[in-house]
Short mmCIF file of C-alpha atoms and ligand atoms in Angstrom, two decimals:
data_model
loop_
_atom_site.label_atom_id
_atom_site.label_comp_id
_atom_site.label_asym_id
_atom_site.label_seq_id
_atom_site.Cartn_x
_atom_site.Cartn_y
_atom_site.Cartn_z
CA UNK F 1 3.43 8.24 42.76
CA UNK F 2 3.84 10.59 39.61
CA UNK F 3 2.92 8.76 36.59
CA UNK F 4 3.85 10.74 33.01
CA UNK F 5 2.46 9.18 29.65
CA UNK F 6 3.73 10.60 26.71
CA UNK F 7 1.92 10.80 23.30
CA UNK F 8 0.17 12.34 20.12
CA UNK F 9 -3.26 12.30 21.22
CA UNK F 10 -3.28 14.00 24.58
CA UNK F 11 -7.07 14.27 24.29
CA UNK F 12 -7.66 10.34 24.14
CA UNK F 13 -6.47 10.22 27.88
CA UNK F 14 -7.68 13.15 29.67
CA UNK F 15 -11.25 12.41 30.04
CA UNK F 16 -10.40 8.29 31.36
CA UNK F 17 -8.53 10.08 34.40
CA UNK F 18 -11.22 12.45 34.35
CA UNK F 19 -13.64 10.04 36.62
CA UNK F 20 -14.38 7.74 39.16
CA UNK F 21 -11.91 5.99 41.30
CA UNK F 22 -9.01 7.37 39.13
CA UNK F 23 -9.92 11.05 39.68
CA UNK F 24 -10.16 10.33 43.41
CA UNK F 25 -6.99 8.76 43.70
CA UNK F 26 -5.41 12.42 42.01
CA UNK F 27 -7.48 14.35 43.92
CA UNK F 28 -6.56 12.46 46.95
CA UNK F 29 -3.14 13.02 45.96
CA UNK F 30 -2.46 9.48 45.71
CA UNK F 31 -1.31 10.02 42.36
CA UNK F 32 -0.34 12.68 40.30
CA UNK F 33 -0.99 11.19 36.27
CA UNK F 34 0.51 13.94 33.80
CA UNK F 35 0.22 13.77 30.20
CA UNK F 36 2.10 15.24 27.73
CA UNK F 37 1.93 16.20 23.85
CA UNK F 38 4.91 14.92 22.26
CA UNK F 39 4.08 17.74 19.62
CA UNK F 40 4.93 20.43 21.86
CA UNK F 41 8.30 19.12 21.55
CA UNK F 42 8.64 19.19 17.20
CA UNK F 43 10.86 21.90 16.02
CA UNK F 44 9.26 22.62 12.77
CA UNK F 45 6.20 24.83 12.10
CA UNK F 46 3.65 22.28 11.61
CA UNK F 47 4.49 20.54 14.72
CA UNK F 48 4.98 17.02 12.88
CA UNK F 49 6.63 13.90 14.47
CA UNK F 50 6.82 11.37 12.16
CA UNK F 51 8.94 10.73 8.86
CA UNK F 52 8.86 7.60 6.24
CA UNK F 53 10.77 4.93 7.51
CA UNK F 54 13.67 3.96 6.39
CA UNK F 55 14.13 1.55 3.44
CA UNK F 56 10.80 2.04 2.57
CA UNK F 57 7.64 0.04 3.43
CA UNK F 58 4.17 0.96 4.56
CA UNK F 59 3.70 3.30 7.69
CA UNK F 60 5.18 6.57 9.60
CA UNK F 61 7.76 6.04 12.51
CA UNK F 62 7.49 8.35 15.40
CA UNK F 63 10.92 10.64 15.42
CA UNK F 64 13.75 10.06 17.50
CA UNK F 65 14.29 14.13 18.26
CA UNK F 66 10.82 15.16 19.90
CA UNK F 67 10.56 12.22 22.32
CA UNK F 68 14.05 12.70 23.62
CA UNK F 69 13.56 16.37 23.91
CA UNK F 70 10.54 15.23 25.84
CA UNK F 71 11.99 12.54 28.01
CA UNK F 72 15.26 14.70 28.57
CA UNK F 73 12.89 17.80 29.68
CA UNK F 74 11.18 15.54 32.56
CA UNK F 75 14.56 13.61 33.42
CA UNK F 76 15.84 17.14 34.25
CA UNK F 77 13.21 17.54 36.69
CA UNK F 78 13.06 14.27 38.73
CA UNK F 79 14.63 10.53 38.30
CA UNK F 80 12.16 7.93 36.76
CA UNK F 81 12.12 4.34 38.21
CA UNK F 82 11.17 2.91 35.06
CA UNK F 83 10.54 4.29 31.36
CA UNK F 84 7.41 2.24 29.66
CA UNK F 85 7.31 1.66 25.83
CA UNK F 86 3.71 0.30 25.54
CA UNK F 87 3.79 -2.36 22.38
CA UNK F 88 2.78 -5.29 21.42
CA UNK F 89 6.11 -6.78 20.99
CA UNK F 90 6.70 -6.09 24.60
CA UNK F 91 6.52 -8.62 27.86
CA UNK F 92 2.85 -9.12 28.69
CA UNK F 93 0.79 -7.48 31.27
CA UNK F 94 0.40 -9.79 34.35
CA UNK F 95 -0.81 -8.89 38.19
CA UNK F 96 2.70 -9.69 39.48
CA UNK F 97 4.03 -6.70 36.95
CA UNK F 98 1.61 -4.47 38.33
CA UNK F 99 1.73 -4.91 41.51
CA UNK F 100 5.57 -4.53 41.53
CA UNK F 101 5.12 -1.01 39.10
CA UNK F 102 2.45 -0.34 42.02
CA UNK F 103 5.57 0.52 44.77
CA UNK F 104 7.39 3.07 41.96
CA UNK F 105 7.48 6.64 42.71
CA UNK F 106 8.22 8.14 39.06
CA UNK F 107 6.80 5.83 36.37
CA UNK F 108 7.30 7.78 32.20
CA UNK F 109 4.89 5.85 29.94
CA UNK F 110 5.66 6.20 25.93
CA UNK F 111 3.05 5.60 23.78
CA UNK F 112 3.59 4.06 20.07
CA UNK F 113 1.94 5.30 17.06
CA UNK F 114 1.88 4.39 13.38
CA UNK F 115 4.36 2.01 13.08
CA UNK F 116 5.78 2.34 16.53
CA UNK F 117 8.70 4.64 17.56
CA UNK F 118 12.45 4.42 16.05
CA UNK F 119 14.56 1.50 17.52
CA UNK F 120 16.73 4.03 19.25
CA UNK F 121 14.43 5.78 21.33
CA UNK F 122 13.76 2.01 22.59
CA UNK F 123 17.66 1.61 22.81
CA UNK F 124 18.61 4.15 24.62
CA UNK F 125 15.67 5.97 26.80
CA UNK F 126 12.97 2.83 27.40
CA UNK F 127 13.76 0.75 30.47
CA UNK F 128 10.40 -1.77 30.19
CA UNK F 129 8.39 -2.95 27.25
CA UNK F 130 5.00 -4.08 28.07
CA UNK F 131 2.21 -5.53 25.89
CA UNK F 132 -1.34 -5.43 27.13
CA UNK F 133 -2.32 -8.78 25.13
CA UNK F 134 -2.05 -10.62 22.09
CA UNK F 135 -3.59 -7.97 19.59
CA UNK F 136 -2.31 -5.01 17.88
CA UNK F 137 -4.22 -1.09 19.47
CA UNK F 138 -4.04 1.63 16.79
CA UNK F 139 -1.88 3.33 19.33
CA UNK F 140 -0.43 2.55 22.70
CA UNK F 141 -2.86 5.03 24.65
CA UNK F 142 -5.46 2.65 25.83
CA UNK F 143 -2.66 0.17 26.68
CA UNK F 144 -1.23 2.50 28.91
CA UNK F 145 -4.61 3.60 30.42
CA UNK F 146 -5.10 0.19 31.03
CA UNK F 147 -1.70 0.10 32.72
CA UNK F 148 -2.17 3.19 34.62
CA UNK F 149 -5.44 1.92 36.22
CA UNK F 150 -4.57 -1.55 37.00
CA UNK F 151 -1.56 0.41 38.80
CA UNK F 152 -3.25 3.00 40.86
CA UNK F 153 -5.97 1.17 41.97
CA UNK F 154 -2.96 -0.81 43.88
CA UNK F 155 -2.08 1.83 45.62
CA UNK F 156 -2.35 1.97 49.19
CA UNK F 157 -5.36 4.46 50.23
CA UNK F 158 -6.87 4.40 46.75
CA UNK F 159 -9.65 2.08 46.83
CA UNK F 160 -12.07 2.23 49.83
CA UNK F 161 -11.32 -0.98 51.32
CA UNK F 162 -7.97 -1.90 51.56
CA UNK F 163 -8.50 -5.26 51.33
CA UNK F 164 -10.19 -5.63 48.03
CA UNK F 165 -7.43 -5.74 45.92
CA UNK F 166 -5.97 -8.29 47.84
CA UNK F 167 -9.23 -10.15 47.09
CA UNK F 168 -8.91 -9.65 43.43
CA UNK F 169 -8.85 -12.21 40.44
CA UNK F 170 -4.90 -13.30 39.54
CA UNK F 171 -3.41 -12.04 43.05
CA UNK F 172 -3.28 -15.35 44.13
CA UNK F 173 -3.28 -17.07 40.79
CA UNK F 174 -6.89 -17.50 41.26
CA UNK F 175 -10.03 -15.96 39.48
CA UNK F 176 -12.54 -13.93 42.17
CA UNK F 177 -15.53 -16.08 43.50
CA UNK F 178 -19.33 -15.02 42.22
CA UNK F 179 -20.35 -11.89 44.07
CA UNK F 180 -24.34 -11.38 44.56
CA UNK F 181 -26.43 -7.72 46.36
CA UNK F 182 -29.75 -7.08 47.08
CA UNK F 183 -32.34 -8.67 46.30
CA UNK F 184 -31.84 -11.69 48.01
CA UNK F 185 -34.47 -13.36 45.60
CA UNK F 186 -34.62 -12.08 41.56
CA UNK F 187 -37.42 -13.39 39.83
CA UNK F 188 -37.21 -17.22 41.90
CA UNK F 189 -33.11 -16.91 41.39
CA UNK F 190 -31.72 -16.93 45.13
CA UNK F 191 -28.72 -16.00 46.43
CA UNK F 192 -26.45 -19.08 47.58
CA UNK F 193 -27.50 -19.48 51.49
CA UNK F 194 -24.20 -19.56 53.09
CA UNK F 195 -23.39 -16.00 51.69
CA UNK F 196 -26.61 -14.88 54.17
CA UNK F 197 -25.65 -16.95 57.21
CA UNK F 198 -23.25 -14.71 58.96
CA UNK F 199 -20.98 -17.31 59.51
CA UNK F 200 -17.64 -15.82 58.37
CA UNK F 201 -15.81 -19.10 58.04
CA UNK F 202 -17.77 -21.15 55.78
CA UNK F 203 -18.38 -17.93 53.51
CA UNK F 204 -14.62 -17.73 53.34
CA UNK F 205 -14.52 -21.46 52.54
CA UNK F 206 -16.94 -21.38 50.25
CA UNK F 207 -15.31 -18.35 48.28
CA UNK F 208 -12.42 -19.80 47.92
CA UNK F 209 -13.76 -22.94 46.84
CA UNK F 210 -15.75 -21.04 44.42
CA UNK F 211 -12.84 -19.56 43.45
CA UNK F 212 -11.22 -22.67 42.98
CA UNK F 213 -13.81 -23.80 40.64
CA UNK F 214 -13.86 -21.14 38.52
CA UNK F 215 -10.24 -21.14 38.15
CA UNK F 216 -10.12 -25.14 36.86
CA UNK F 217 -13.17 -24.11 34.55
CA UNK F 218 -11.86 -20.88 32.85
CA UNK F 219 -8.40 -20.92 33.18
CA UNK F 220 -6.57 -24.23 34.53
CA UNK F 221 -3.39 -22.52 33.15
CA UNK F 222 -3.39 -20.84 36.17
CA UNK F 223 -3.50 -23.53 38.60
CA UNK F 224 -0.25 -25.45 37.06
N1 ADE U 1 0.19 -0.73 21.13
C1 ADE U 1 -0.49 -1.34 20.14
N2 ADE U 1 -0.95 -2.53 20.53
C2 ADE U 1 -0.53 -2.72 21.81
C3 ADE U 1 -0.66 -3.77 22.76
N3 ADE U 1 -1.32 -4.89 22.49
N4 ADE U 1 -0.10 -3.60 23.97
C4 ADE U 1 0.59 -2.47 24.25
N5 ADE U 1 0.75 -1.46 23.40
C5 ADE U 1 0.20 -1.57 22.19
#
């Protein structure tokens, strides 16, 4: 998978795909995650991208020309499956999103700014809106680093065990069950027994009644 995010601040991404499991998956060439300054694509000598918008009001609007010079410059190269607008006006995030956006090959990414992007880059370039949740980011980067890493963790080969995204909270429409390590005994506060017994039946029973529980407590929206 190739995943390209486009934006102002370059520098606000590069050091969350920098680490961990996100860097391994790159390095692994599970991924390839390219960023790119939508400055470099401004015409004019101070490499601006914004203008007032128009008929007034508060706010800059991020300019049609340098995005589309962008976008156009990476269509040439390969097709994209989807073009992402990240804003809060946009569907919201969900697991069953993801994990379809998780069997792309070429995802583009467009992060808003200011007071988001002209209508007509949304018109005619953006293929997918997504919102991250019910609150307005200064700017769409951590929205689609969020995005990016709920993706590539999906992505067969990139986490250790294969199974543990299967095991997640949401895939089922369930939260995870309680997860406990060593020491078996904190202070007096045990581990729950069954977890210790070896018996691989009743801890999957008991996980999933967990799970169960947790889901009717915290969010029954889920279970309807
Ligand atoms: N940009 C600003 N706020 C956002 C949100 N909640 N989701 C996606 N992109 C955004």
């Amino acid at each position: 998978m190739r995943i390209d995010i486009l934006t102002c601040v370059p520098n606000l991404l590069d050091s969350f795909f920098a680490h961990s499991i996100l860097k391994r998956a790159q390095q692994a060439n599970h991924v390839e995650v390219v960023v790119h300054d939508i400055r470099d694509y401004s015409t004019n000598k101070h490499r601006t991208i914004d203008d007032y918008a128009f008929g007034g009001g508060a706010g800059m609007v991020l300019q049609i020309e340098p995005i589309a010079r962008c976008i156009r410059a990476l269509q040439g190269e390969r097709e994209y499956d989807e073009i992402i607008y990240l804003t809060p006006d946009g569907e919201q995030m969900q697991q069953r999103m993801v994990n379809q956006l998780s069997l792309k090959g070429n995802l583009m990414m467009l992060c808003g700014h200011y007071k988001g992007v002209d209508q007509r880059v949304r018109d005619l370039f953006v293929t997918k809106e997504i919102s991250i949740g019910d609150y307005v980011l200064s700017g769409g980067e951590l929205a689609a680093a969020v995005l990016s890493d709920a993706i590539i963790r999906l992505i067969p080969g990139v986490l250790n065990d294969e199974t543990s995204a299967l095991t997640d909270s949401f895939q089922d429409n369930l939260l995870a069950p309680p997860v406990y390590s060593r020491p078996a005994d904190f202070e007096g506060h045990q581990v729950p027994e069954i977890l210790m017994s070896g018996h691989e039946a009743k801890i999957e029973e008991w996980r999933y009644e967990q799970s169960l529980k947790r889901t009717k407590e915290r969010r029954p929206d889920l279970l309807q």
